[in-house]
Structures are given as C-alpha cells and as structure tokens.
Coordinates of C-alpha atoms (C1' of nucleotides) in Angstrom, one line a residue:
Chain A
M1 CA 157.0 -182.3 109.2
A2 CA 153.3 -181.5 108.8
T3 CA 151.5 -184.4 107.1
I4 CA 148.0 -183.8 105.7
R5 CA 146.6 -185.7 108.6
E6 CA 148.3 -183.5 111.2
R7 CA 147.4 -180.3 109.4
N8 CA 143.8 -181.1 109.1
K9 CA 143.5 -182.5 112.6
R10 CA 145.0 -179.3 113.9
L11 CA 142.6 -177.2 111.9
I12 CA 139.6 -179.1 113.1
L13 CA 140.7 -178.9 116.7
K14 CA 141.4 -175.2 116.5
T15 CA 138.0 -174.5 114.9
A16 CA 136.2 -176.8 117.2
C17 CA 137.8 -175.0 120.2
Q18 CA 136.4 -171.7 119.0
V19 CA 132.9 -173.0 118.3
F20 CA 132.6 -175.0 121.5
A21 CA 133.8 -172.0 123.5
D22 CA 131.2 -169.8 121.8
K23 CA 128.2 -172.1 122.1
G24 CA 128.9 -174.9 124.5
F25 CA 129.0 -178.6 123.7
A26 CA 125.3 -179.2 123.3
A27 CA 124.5 -176.1 121.3
T28 CA 127.3 -176.8 118.8
K29 CA 126.5 -178.6 115.6
T30 CA 129.2 -180.5 113.9
S31 CA 128.2 -178.7 110.8
D32 CA 129.0 -175.4 112.5
I33 CA 132.5 -176.6 113.0
A34 CA 132.8 -178.0 109.5
D35 CA 131.5 -174.9 107.9
K36 CA 133.8 -172.6 109.9
A37 CA 136.8 -174.8 109.0
G38 CA 135.8 -174.9 105.3
L39 CA 135.4 -178.6 105.2
P40 CA 132.6 -181.0 104.6
K41 CA 131.1 -182.5 107.7
A42 CA 132.1 -186.0 106.9
N43 CA 135.7 -184.9 107.0
I44 CA 135.4 -184.2 110.8
Y45 CA 134.3 -187.7 111.3
Y46 CA 137.2 -189.0 109.3
Y47 CA 139.6 -187.5 111.8
F48 CA 137.5 -187.8 115.0
K49 CA 135.4 -190.7 116.1
S50 CA 132.5 -188.5 117.3
K51 CA 131.5 -185.1 118.3
E52 CA 132.2 -186.0 121.9
A53 CA 135.7 -187.3 121.1
L54 CA 136.5 -184.0 119.4
Y55 CA 135.1 -182.1 122.4
R56 CA 137.3 -184.2 124.8
A57 CA 140.4 -183.5 122.7
V58 CA 139.7 -179.8 123.0
L59 CA 139.0 -180.1 126.7
E60 CA 142.2 -182.1 127.5
S61 CA 144.3 -179.5 125.6
I62 CA 143.9 -177.0 128.5
I63 CA 144.9 -179.4 131.3
E64 CA 148.7 -179.3 130.8
P65 CA 148.8 -175.4 130.9
L66 CA 146.6 -175.4 134.0
L67 CA 148.9 -177.9 135.8
Q68 CA 152.0 -176.0 134.7
A69 CA 150.6 -172.8 136.3
Y70 CA 151.0 -174.4 139.7
T71 CA 154.8 -174.6 139.4
P72 CA 155.4 -171.4 141.4
F73 CA 153.9 -173.1 144.5
H74 CA 156.5 -175.8 144.2
R75 CA 159.5 -173.7 143.2
E76 CA 159.2 -170.3 144.9
Q77 CA 160.1 -170.0 148.6
E78 CA 158.5 -166.6 149.0
P79 CA 154.7 -166.4 149.3
A80 CA 154.6 -163.1 147.5
R81 CA 156.6 -164.4 144.6
A82 CA 154.6 -167.6 144.3
L83 CA 151.2 -165.9 144.4
E84 CA 152.3 -163.2 142.0
A85 CA 153.7 -165.8 139.5
Y86 CA 150.6 -168.0 139.8
I87 CA 148.2 -165.1 139.1
K88 CA 150.3 -164.1 136.2
A89 CA 150.3 -167.6 134.8
K90 CA 146.5 -168.0 135.2
L91 CA 145.9 -164.7 133.5
R92 CA 148.2 -165.7 130.7
I93 CA 146.1 -168.9 130.2
S94 CA 143.0 -166.7 130.1
R95 CA 144.6 -164.7 127.4
E96 CA 146.5 -167.2 125.3
H97 CA 144.1 -170.1 125.7
A98 CA 140.9 -168.1 126.0
D99 CA 138.7 -170.5 124.1
A100 CA 139.9 -173.8 125.6
S101 CA 139.8 -172.0 129.0
K102 CA 136.2 -171.2 128.4
V103 CA 135.4 -174.7 127.4
F104 CA 137.0 -175.9 130.6
A105 CA 135.0 -173.5 132.7
H106 CA 131.8 -174.6 131.0
E107 CA 132.7 -178.1 131.8
I108 CA 133.5 -177.5 135.5
M109 CA 130.3 -175.5 135.9
H110 CA 128.3 -178.5 134.9
G111 CA 130.1 -181.0 137.1
A112 CA 132.8 -182.0 134.6
P113 CA 130.9 -184.9 132.9
H114 CA 133.4 -185.2 130.0
L115 CA 136.7 -184.7 131.8
S116 CA 138.9 -187.7 132.3
P117 CA 139.3 -189.0 135.9
Q118 CA 143.0 -188.7 135.5
S119 CA 143.0 -185.0 134.5
L120 CA 140.5 -184.4 137.3
A121 CA 142.8 -186.1 139.8
Q122 CA 145.9 -184.3 138.7
L123 CA 144.1 -180.9 139.0
K124 CA 142.8 -181.8 142.4
D125 CA 146.2 -182.8 143.6
E126 CA 147.8 -179.6 142.4
A127 CA 145.0 -177.5 144.0
E128 CA 145.4 -179.3 147.3
A129 CA 149.1 -179.0 147.2
S130 CA 148.9 -175.2 146.7
V131 CA 146.4 -175.0 149.6
A132 CA 148.7 -177.0 151.8
R133 CA 151.7 -174.8 150.8
I134 CA 149.7 -171.6 151.8
R135 CA 148.7 -173.2 155.0
Q136 CA 152.3 -173.9 155.8
W137 CA 153.4 -170.3 155.0
I138 CA 150.7 -169.2 157.4
E139 CA 151.9 -171.5 160.2
E140 CA 155.4 -170.2 159.7
G141 CA 154.0 -166.7 160.2
R142 CA 155.0 -165.6 156.7
M143 CA 151.6 -164.4 155.7
A144 CA 148.3 -163.4 157.3
P145 CA 146.0 -166.2 158.4
V146 CA 143.6 -166.0 155.5
D147 CA 141.5 -169.0 154.6
P148 CA 143.7 -170.8 152.0
Q149 CA 140.9 -172.5 150.1
H150 CA 138.8 -169.3 149.7
L151 CA 142.0 -167.5 148.7
M152 CA 142.5 -169.9 145.9
F153 CA 138.8 -169.7 144.9
T154 CA 139.2 -165.9 144.6
I155 CA 142.3 -166.1 142.5
W156 CA 140.8 -168.8 140.2
A157 CA 137.6 -166.7 139.8
S158 CA 139.3 -163.3 139.2
T159 CA 141.8 -164.6 136.7
Q160 CA 139.4 -167.0 134.9
T161 CA 136.8 -164.3 134.5
Y162 CA 138.9 -162.7 131.7
A163 CA 138.3 -165.8 129.6
D164 CA 134.9 -166.8 130.6
F165 CA 133.2 -163.5 130.8
D166 CA 135.2 -161.8 128.1
W167 CA 132.0 -160.6 126.4
Q168 CA 130.9 -158.8 129.6
I169 CA 134.3 -157.3 130.1
L170 CA 134.3 -156.0 126.5
Q171 CA 130.9 -154.5 127.1
I172 CA 132.0 -152.6 130.2
T173 CA 135.4 -151.5 129.0
G174 CA 134.1 -150.6 125.6
R175 CA 136.9 -152.4 123.9
K176 CA 136.6 -154.5 120.8
K177 CA 139.3 -156.9 122.0
L178 CA 141.4 -156.9 125.2
A179 CA 145.0 -155.8 124.7
A180 CA 148.2 -156.4 126.6
K181 CA 147.7 -153.4 128.8
D182 CA 144.2 -154.6 129.9
Y183 CA 145.7 -157.9 131.1
D184 CA 148.5 -155.9 132.8
A185 CA 145.9 -153.7 134.6
A186 CA 144.1 -156.9 135.7
A187 CA 147.3 -158.5 136.9
R188 CA 148.2 -155.4 138.8
L189 CA 144.8 -155.1 140.6
I190 CA 144.5 -158.8 141.4
T191 CA 148.1 -159.1 142.6
D192 CA 147.9 -156.0 144.6
M193 CA 144.7 -157.0 146.3
V194 CA 145.9 -160.6 147.0
L195 CA 149.3 -159.5 148.4
K196 CA 147.8 -156.8 150.6
G197 CA 145.1 -159.2 151.7
C198 CA 147.8 -161.8 152.7
E199 CA 150.0 -159.0 154.2
V200 CA 153.1 -160.0 152.3
S201 CA 155.2 -157.3 150.8
P202 CA 155.4 -157.4 147.0
C203 CA 158.7 -158.5 145.6
E204 CA 160.9 -156.3 143.4
A205 CA 160.4 -156.3 139.6
Chain B
M1 CA 95.4 -167.1 146.7
A2 CA 97.2 -169.8 144.8
T3 CA 95.2 -170.9 141.8
I4 CA 96.1 -174.1 140.1
R5 CA 97.5 -172.1 137.3
E6 CA 99.9 -170.2 139.6
R7 CA 100.9 -173.2 141.5
N8 CA 101.8 -175.2 138.4
K9 CA 103.6 -172.3 136.8
R10 CA 105.7 -171.9 139.9
L11 CA 106.5 -175.6 140.1
I12 CA 107.6 -175.7 136.4
L13 CA 109.6 -172.5 136.8
K14 CA 111.4 -173.8 139.9
T15 CA 112.1 -177.2 138.3
A16 CA 113.2 -175.6 135.0
C17 CA 115.6 -173.3 137.0
Q18 CA 117.3 -176.3 138.5
V19 CA 117.6 -178.3 135.3
F20 CA 118.8 -175.4 133.2
A21 CA 121.4 -174.5 135.9
D22 CA 122.6 -178.1 135.9
K23 CA 122.7 -178.8 132.1
G24 CA 122.5 -175.5 130.3
F25 CA 119.8 -174.5 127.8
A26 CA 120.7 -176.6 124.8
A27 CA 121.5 -179.8 126.8
T28 CA 118.2 -179.6 128.7
K29 CA 115.3 -181.6 127.3
T30 CA 111.8 -180.4 128.1
S31 CA 111.1 -184.0 129.1
D32 CA 113.8 -183.7 131.8
I33 CA 111.9 -180.8 133.3
A34 CA 108.6 -182.5 133.0
D35 CA 109.9 -185.7 134.6
K36 CA 111.6 -183.9 137.5
A37 CA 108.4 -181.9 138.1
G38 CA 106.3 -185.0 137.9
L39 CA 104.2 -183.8 135.1
P40 CA 103.6 -184.9 131.5
K41 CA 105.6 -183.0 128.9
A42 CA 102.6 -181.4 127.3
N43 CA 101.7 -179.8 130.5
I44 CA 104.9 -177.7 130.3
Y45 CA 103.7 -176.4 126.9
Y46 CA 100.3 -175.6 128.3
Y47 CA 101.8 -173.1 130.7
F48 CA 104.8 -171.9 128.6
K49 CA 104.8 -171.1 124.9
S50 CA 108.1 -172.8 124.2
K51 CA 111.2 -174.1 125.8
E52 CA 112.9 -170.8 125.1
A53 CA 110.1 -168.8 126.7
L54 CA 110.5 -170.9 129.8
Y55 CA 114.2 -170.3 129.8
R56 CA 113.7 -166.6 129.4
A57 CA 111.3 -166.6 132.4
V58 CA 114.0 -168.3 134.5
L59 CA 116.7 -165.9 133.3
E60 CA 114.7 -162.7 133.9
S61 CA 114.0 -163.9 137.5
I62 CA 117.5 -163.1 138.5
I63 CA 117.7 -159.6 137.1
E64 CA 115.8 -157.8 139.9
P65 CA 118.0 -159.3 142.7
L66 CA 121.1 -158.3 140.7
L67 CA 119.9 -154.7 140.2
Q68 CA 119.0 -154.5 143.9
A69 CA 122.5 -155.5 144.9
Y70 CA 123.8 -152.2 143.6
T71 CA 121.8 -150.1 146.1
P72 CA 124.8 -149.7 148.5
F73 CA 126.6 -147.7 145.8
H74 CA 123.7 -145.3 145.7
R75 CA 122.9 -145.1 149.4
E76 CA 126.2 -145.4 151.2
Q77 CA 128.5 -142.5 151.6
E78 CA 131.5 -144.5 152.8
P79 CA 133.5 -146.6 150.2
A80 CA 134.2 -149.3 152.8
R81 CA 130.5 -149.6 153.7
A82 CA 129.4 -149.7 150.1
L83 CA 131.9 -152.3 149.0
E84 CA 131.3 -154.5 152.0
A85 CA 127.5 -154.3 151.5
Y86 CA 127.8 -155.0 147.8
I87 CA 130.0 -158.1 148.3
K88 CA 127.6 -159.3 150.9
A89 CA 124.6 -158.8 148.6
K90 CA 126.3 -160.6 145.7
L91 CA 127.3 -163.5 147.9
R92 CA 123.7 -163.7 149.2
I93 CA 122.5 -164.0 145.5
S94 CA 125.0 -166.7 144.9
R95 CA 123.6 -168.6 147.8
E96 CA 119.9 -167.9 147.7
H97 CA 119.5 -167.8 144.0
A98 CA 122.3 -170.3 143.1
D99 CA 120.5 -171.9 140.2
A100 CA 119.2 -168.8 138.5
S101 CA 122.6 -167.2 139.1
K102 CA 124.2 -170.0 137.3
V103 CA 121.8 -169.8 134.4
F104 CA 122.6 -166.1 134.2
A105 CA 126.3 -166.8 134.2
H106 CA 125.9 -169.3 131.5
E107 CA 124.0 -166.8 129.4
I108 CA 126.6 -164.0 129.9
M109 CA 129.4 -166.5 129.0
H110 CA 127.9 -167.0 125.6
G111 CA 127.1 -163.4 124.8
A112 CA 123.6 -163.1 126.4
P113 CA 121.7 -164.2 123.3
H114 CA 118.4 -164.7 125.3
L115 CA 118.5 -161.8 127.6
S116 CA 116.2 -158.9 126.9
P117 CA 117.8 -155.7 125.8
Q118 CA 116.0 -153.9 128.6
S119 CA 117.5 -156.1 131.3
L120 CA 120.9 -155.8 129.7
A121 CA 120.7 -152.0 129.6
Q122 CA 119.6 -151.8 133.2
L123 CA 122.5 -154.0 134.3
K124 CA 124.9 -152.0 132.3
D125 CA 123.7 -148.7 133.7
E126 CA 124.1 -150.0 137.2
A127 CA 127.5 -151.4 136.5
E128 CA 128.6 -148.1 135.0
A129 CA 127.1 -146.1 137.8
S130 CA 129.1 -148.1 140.4
V131 CA 132.3 -147.7 138.4
A132 CA 131.6 -143.9 138.3
R133 CA 131.0 -143.8 142.0
I134 CA 134.3 -145.6 142.7
R135 CA 136.1 -143.2 140.4
Q136 CA 134.6 -140.3 142.3
W137 CA 135.8 -141.7 145.6
I138 CA 139.2 -142.1 144.2
E139 CA 139.3 -138.5 143.0
E140 CA 138.2 -137.4 146.4
G141 CA 141.1 -139.2 147.9
R142 CA 138.9 -141.5 149.9
M143 CA 140.4 -144.7 148.5
A144 CA 143.5 -145.9 146.7
P145 CA 143.6 -145.3 142.9
V146 CA 142.7 -148.8 141.9
D147 CA 141.3 -149.5 138.4
P148 CA 137.5 -149.2 139.1
Q149 CA 136.5 -151.5 136.2
H150 CA 138.9 -154.3 137.1
L151 CA 137.9 -153.9 140.7
M152 CA 134.3 -154.6 139.8
F153 CA 135.4 -157.6 137.6
T154 CA 137.2 -159.1 140.5
I155 CA 134.3 -158.6 142.9
W156 CA 131.8 -160.1 140.4
A157 CA 134.0 -163.0 139.7
S158 CA 134.9 -163.9 143.3
T159 CA 131.3 -163.7 144.5
Q160 CA 129.7 -165.3 141.5
T161 CA 132.1 -168.2 141.6
Y162 CA 130.2 -169.6 144.6
A163 CA 127.2 -170.2 142.4
D164 CA 128.8 -171.0 139.1
F165 CA 131.6 -173.3 140.3
D166 CA 129.8 -174.7 143.3
W167 CA 130.8 -178.2 142.1
Q168 CA 134.5 -177.4 142.1
I169 CA 134.2 -175.7 145.5
L170 CA 132.5 -178.7 147.0
Q171 CA 135.2 -180.9 145.6
I172 CA 138.0 -178.9 147.2
T173 CA 136.3 -178.2 150.5
G174 CA 135.1 -181.8 150.8
R175 CA 131.6 -180.5 151.8
K176 CA 128.4 -182.0 150.5
K177 CA 126.7 -178.6 150.5
L178 CA 128.0 -175.2 151.4
A179 CA 126.8 -173.9 154.8
A180 CA 126.4 -170.4 156.3
K181 CA 129.8 -170.5 157.8
D182 CA 131.4 -171.2 154.3
Y183 CA 129.7 -168.1 152.9
D184 CA 130.8 -166.2 155.9
A185 CA 134.4 -167.3 155.4
A186 CA 134.1 -166.3 151.7
A187 CA 132.6 -162.9 152.6
R188 CA 135.4 -162.3 155.1
L189 CA 138.2 -163.1 152.7
I190 CA 136.8 -161.2 149.8
T191 CA 135.8 -158.1 151.8
D192 CA 139.2 -158.1 153.6
M193 CA 141.1 -158.4 150.4
V194 CA 139.1 -155.7 148.6
L195 CA 139.1 -153.2 151.5
K196 CA 142.9 -153.7 152.0
G197 CA 143.4 -153.4 148.3
C198 CA 141.4 -150.1 148.2
E199 CA 143.1 -148.9 151.4
V200 CA 139.9 -148.0 153.1
S201 CA 139.6 -149.0 156.7
P202 CA 136.8 -151.5 157.4
C203 CA 133.7 -150.1 159.2
E204 CA 132.5 -151.4 162.5
A205 CA 130.0 -154.2 162.7
Chain C
dG1 C1' 93.0 -178.4 133.0
dT2 C1' 95.4 -183.0 132.0
dC3 C1' 97.6 -186.3 129.2
dT4 C1' 98.6 -189.8 125.1
dA5 C1' 100.1 -190.3 120.8
dT6 C1' 102.3 -188.5 117.0
dA7 C1' 104.0 -185.2 113.3
dC8 C1' 108.0 -183.0 111.9
dG9 C1' 112.4 -181.1 111.7
dA10 C1' 117.1 -181.2 113.0
dC11 C1' 121.4 -183.3 113.8
dG12 C1' 124.9 -187.0 114.5
dA13 C1' 126.8 -190.4 112.0
dT14 C1' 127.9 -193.4 107.9
dA15 C1' 127.9 -195.7 103.3
dG16 C1' 130.0 -195.6 99.3
dA17 C1' 131.5 -193.1 94.9
dC18 C1' 135.5 -190.6 93.5
Chain D
dG1 C1' 142.1 -188.9 101.7
dT2 C1' 137.7 -186.3 100.2
dC3 C1' 133.0 -185.5 99.8
dT4 C1' 127.8 -186.2 98.6
dA5 C1' 123.8 -188.2 99.7
dT6 C1' 121.2 -190.4 103.1
dC7 C1' 119.8 -193.0 107.2
dG8 C1' 118.2 -193.2 111.9
dT9 C1' 117.3 -191.0 116.1
dC10 C1' 116.0 -187.8 119.2
dG11 C1' 113.5 -183.9 120.8
dT12 C1' 110.3 -179.9 120.3
dA13 C1' 105.9 -179.0 119.8
dT14 C1' 100.9 -180.0 118.9
dA15 C1' 96.4 -182.3 117.9
dG16 C1' 92.9 -184.0 120.0
dA17 C1' 90.7 -187.4 123.5
dC18 C1' 89.3 -187.3 128.2

DNA sequence: GTCTATACGACGATAGAC
DNA sequence: GTCTATCGTCGTATAGAC
C-alpha cells in the first residue's frame, strides 16, 4: 500500500531526477525541484537529508538496470546473441530511464564524485567480465579479433548517446520526441555495425 | 608579440578550460580558476567581463575545429575515404582539445543554453550537409542503405566518448593517460566497424 | 596592470507554528 | 506531516588602494 510517506518520496525522487538530468547537480536549486513537484521546499528536506542525499538516491536508481543489462554476457553462448541483446538492453535504458541515465553520464564525465564505491566496483566488475568474455570468444575463433575494450566503449557511447544527447538528436531528426521506431532504427544500425565489425552472423529473429 | 594582456588572457582561458571541463560551469568557482592559474580572483574579472563570458570564450574555441572536421565530406569523393577521415578528425579533437570538447559536450547535454545561435546554426548546417552527402552516396549505390542520421550519431558518440568519458576509459584500460596507440586502436575499431557496416571497402593507406 | 577587502545576492538548510 | 519565515554561508562581482 502507498503510504503518504512513500508517495511523496517517490514524487520528489521522480521530479528531482528530471531536474538533475536537465541542469546537472550544481546548477539545480532545491527550490526548482520543490516548485516542479508542487511542494514547499522544506518538504524536500523532510524526506531527504540534503540535496546531495537526494541526488545520490537518483544516481543509485540507475545502477541496478545497468548491471542487469550485462546478463546476456553471462547467459548467451553465441557472441551475436549476447552483443545484440546487450545493445538492446542499453538502448532500452536510454529510453526508459532517460533522465537517470543522463544523471549517471554527467556523474561519470566528472569522475563519479558522488557514486558509492560499491556501485562503482559492481559496474567495473561487470564491465571487465564482459571484456573477458569477448576476449574468450575471440580466442575460440568465434569472432574477429577486435579490441574488446574499445568495442565496449563504442557500444556504451553509441547507445548512451540517445539519453545524453537527446537534445542534439531531436534537433537533427526534427522530432519533438523520439518514438519507438527511432529507437528501433538506432538498434538496427548499431547492431548491424557491431555484428559486421565482429564478423559474426546475426541470429534469427 | 605577446603582450602582457595576451599572455594573461591566454593563461586564464587555458586554466578555465581545464576547470570547466573537470567540474562543469555551475560547479566551477571563479576562485578555482584563479587559484589554479596562480592569480588573484579580481584579475580574472579584469580580463573577462563575467564568469559566463569566460565560459563562452572557452566554449566557442572548439567550434572551429568541429566545423573543420567536416571537410572530408566536402572534399572526398569516396565514401570510405570521407568516413575514415572524419572519424580520424573527430578522434584528433577528442585528443588534442579534450577539455574544450568536454565542455562542449556538457553544453549540448543540457540543451546548449550558452552557445551562440551562429555557432549552433553552423554546426547544424554541417551536420545536415554530411547527412545529405551520405544519403546521396546511398542513392548512387556506393554504400549500403544505412540510416544516415543514426550513422552520424554513432560516429559522434563513439569518437566523442574518448574526451567525455576519459575517466571511465582510464579506469577500464588501467592507463594513467591515453597514449597515441590507444587512439590508434580506437580509430581502427571505429573505422573498421563503420566501413564494414556501410559495406564500403577501406581505402589503401 | 595588480591585488585586498568587501558589498550583495542567492541558495541550502532549519526552527517552529499549525 | 505540512509549510512559512528566516538564518548563515558561499560565491560573484566590484570599489578602490597600490
């Protein structure tokens, strides 16, 4: 059941996520968040200890989805399937968690000063595991000998860009908002490019 | 000849570029810049009207390189040559103008509130011209029918990431600083992937 | 052209009434 | 649990001595 406490906390978190994504941590005023949420500023402080605590809560909310996205590297036996599923998962995050994703990007760009060491360690572990998996596939001759680290950098960048640089993408596409078919087009292009680059044949449907 | 005025202005600009790249506009204090440059804070204001004017000067410094990078699309007749040269140019910017590049990315992420309309229009024109050129090559059957806009998004993202997410890349690669061979490896992977994705054969050396 | 000292506004955070 | 009123601090910008 949704207590008042839970409902308000959720409203504040959601609003804060939008504002932090839009302006960044330092440029965001707690009054911006309060106004947008339709609450007095003091109410924010009743539910969250400080602006920074609120920011950290937003930031940590994206960690679980990001970690989840790596599962194809653990489960899938086929390089093509794993890469395709990973790209799809990352694009889904850019779409469904666009704001939190942007907050995360902002954080990483500046050296992750607010991210907890635990989250950082988990993300690093998953990243390294995926690189190791790709390296293994290459040794087994199941994909072309691309540089596994740079491959991951390219996948991260090209999927993340749909959250981070959404404004730019809307400018160029002339859209007001990206729709399902835009994300599909992105998925097709990125997947196609990666699979051809790795010289693995795409899997059926 | 370097007058005192020119020398100091240059020092402040260079220092500001580093600090803005590191922290972002809002989180940067003018005293941070002053301290790092070894000057009293008032000196900054003697050379620049305001913190924002200084920021804009840093921001505009990256526009010319970014516009220059598009020349291969105007000059080169071969898709493969143009794409390869563009990727190379963009990666060079990420390396040689890493800080200004990061400031630019930060700005675009938040809807370019400080960028001059002229610079914005110029960048948009070049972006659209390159998309048109790719579309033309596709119509002429000289490359695979990829989505030209999403192709550019992927190239922007995967090259820009070496400036924006340098911290992350250093974490994963375990380097202290990226070297020439790292940028070469990046260029190789991205170029390879793009050219294979577009089904154009790479050009010789 | 350089620098100290300070005015002034903005914002994070809280006290305390309801 | 909600909200108004306010405090204290920090940071931009400048006045004015050297």
